[in-house]
Coordinates of N, CA and C in Angstrom, one line a residue:
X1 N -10.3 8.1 7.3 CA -9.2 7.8 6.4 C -9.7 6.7 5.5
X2 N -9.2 7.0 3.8 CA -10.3 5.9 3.0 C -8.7 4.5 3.2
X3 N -9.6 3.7 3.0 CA -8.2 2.4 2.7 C -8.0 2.5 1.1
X4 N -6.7 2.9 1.0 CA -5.9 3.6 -0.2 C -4.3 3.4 0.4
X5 N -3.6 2.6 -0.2 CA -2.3 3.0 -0.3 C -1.1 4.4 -0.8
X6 N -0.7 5.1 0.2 CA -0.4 6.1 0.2 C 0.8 6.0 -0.8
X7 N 1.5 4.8 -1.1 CA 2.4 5.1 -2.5 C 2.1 4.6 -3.4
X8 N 1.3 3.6 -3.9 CA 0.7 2.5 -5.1 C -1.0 3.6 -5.7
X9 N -1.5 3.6 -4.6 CA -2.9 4.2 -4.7 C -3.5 2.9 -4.9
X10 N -3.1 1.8 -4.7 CA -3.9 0.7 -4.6 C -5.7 0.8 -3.5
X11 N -6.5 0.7 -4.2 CA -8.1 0.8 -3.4 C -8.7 -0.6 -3.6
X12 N -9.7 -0.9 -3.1 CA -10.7 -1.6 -3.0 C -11.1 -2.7 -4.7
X13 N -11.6 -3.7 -4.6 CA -11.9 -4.1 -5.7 C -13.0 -4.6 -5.8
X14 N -14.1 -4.3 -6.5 CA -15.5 -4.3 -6.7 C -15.6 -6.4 -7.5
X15 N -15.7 -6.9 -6.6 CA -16.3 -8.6 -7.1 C -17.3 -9.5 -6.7
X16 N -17.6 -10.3 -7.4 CA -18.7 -11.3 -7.1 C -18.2 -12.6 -6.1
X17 N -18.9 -12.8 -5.1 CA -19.0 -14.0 -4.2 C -20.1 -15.0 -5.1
X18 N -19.4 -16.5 -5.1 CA -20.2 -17.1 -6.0 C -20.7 -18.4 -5.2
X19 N -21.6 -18.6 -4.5 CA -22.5 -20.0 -3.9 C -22.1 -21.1 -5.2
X20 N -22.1 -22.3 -4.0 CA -22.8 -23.5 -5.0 C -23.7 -23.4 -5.8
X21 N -24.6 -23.0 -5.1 CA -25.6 -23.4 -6.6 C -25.4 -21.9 -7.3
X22 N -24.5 -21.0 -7.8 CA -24.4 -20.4 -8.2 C -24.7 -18.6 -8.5
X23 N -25.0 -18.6 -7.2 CA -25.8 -17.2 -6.5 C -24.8 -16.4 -6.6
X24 N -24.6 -15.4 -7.0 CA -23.9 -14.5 -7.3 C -23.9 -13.3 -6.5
X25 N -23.6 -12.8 -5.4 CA -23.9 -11.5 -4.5 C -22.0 -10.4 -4.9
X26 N -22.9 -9.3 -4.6 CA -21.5 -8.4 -4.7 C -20.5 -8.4 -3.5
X27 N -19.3 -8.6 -3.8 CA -18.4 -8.0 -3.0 C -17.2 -7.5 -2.4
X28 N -17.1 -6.7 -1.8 CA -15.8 -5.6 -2.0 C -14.1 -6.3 -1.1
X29 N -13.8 -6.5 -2.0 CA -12.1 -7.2 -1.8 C -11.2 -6.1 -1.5
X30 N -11.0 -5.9 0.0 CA -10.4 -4.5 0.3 C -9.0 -5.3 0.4
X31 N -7.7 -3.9 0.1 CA -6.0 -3.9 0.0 C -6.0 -4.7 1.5
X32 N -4.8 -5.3 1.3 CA -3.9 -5.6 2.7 C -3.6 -4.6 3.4
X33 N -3.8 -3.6 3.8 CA -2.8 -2.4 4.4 C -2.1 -2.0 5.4
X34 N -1.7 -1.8 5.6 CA -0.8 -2.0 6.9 C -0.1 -0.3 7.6
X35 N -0.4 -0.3 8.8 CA 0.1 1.2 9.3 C 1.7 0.7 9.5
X36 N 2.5 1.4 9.0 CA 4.6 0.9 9.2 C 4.7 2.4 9.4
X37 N 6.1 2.3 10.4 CA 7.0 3.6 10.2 C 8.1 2.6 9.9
X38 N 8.9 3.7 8.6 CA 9.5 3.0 7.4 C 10.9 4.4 7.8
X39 N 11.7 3.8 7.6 CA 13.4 4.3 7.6 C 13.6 4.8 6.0
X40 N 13.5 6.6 6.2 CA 14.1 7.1 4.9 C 15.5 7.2 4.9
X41 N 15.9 6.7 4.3 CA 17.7 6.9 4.5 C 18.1 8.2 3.2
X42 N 17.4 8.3 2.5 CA 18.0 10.1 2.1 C 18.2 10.9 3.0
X43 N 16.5 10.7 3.7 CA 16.3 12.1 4.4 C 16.8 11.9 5.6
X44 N 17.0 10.8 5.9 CA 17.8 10.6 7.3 C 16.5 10.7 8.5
X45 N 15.1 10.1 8.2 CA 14.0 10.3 9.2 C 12.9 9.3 9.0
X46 N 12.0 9.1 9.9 CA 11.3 8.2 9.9 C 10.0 8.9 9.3
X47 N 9.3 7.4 8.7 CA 8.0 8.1 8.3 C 6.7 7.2 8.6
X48 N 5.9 7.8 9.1 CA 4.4 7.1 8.9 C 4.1 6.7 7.7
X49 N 3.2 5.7 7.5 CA 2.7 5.6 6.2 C 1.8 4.6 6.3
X50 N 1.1 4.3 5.6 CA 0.0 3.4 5.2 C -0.1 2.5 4.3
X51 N 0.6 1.3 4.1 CA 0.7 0.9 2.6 C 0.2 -0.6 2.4
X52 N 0.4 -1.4 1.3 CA -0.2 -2.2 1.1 C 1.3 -3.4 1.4
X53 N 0.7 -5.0 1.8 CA 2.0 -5.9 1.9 C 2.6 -6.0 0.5
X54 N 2.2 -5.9 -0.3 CA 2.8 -6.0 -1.9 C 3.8 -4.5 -2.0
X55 N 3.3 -3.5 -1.7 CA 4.6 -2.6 -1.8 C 5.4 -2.5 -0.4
X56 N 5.1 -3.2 1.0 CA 6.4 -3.3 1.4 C 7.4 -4.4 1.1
X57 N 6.7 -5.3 0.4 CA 8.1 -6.4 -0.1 C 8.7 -5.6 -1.1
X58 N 8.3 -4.8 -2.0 CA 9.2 -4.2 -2.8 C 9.8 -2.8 -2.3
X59 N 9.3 -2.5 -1.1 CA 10.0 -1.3 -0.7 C 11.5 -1.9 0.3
X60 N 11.5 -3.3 0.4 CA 12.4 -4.4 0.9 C 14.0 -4.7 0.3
X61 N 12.9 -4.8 -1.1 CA 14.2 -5.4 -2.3 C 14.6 -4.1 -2.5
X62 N 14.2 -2.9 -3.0 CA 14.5 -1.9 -3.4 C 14.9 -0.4 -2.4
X63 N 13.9 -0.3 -1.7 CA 14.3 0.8 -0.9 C 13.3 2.2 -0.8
X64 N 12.9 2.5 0.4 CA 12.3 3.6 0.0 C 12.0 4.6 -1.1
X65 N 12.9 5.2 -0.7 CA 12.9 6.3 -1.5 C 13.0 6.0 -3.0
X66 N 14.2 4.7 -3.3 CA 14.0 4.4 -4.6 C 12.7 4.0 -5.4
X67 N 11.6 3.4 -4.9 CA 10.9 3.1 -5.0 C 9.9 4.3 -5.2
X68 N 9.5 5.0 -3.9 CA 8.6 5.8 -4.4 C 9.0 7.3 -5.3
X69 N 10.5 7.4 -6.0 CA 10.7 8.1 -6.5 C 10.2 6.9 -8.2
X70 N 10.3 5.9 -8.6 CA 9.8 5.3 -9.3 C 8.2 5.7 -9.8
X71 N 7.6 5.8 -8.8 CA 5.7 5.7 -8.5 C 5.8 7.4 -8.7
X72 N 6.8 8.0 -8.7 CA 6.2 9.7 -8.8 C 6.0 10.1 -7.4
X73 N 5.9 9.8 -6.5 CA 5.5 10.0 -4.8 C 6.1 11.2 -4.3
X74 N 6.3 12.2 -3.6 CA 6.5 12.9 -2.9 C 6.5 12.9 -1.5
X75 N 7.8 12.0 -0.9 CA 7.5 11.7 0.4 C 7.7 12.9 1.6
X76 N 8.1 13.8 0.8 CA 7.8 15.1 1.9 C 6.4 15.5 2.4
X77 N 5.6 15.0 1.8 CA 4.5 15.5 1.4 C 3.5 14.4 2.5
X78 N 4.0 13.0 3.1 CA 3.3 12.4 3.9 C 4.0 12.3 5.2

């Protein structure tokens, strides 16, 4: 399974590690992600999901479904 948020599509971020004396190496700044089963209250059921801590604080304030009906999501579909 790649680390990808299943409602943001949030991935990976390609950056530089920088030394003191200014050594520059590559490297990969992976999502927070987190495995939750999450309370759909439309559908009246639980769901698996995989997401990042930045979309469950907003899936908090807002609400499931409201939210991933925002992002285009199709939560029948996970």
């Amino acid at each position: 399974m790649s680390r990808v948020c299943q409602l943001t599509g949030t991935r990976a971020n390609n950056g530089m590690s920088v030394s003191h004396s200014h050594i520059r190496t590559k490297k990969l700044q992976q999502a927070n992600l987190q495995q939750r089963r999450l309370w759909w209250e439309e559908e009246n059921k639980w769901i698996n999901i995989r997401v990042t801590t930045r979309a469950l604080k907003t899936i908090q304030k807002k609400g499931l479904g409201k939210y991933a009906k925002t992002l285009g999501v199709d939560l029948n579909k996970l």
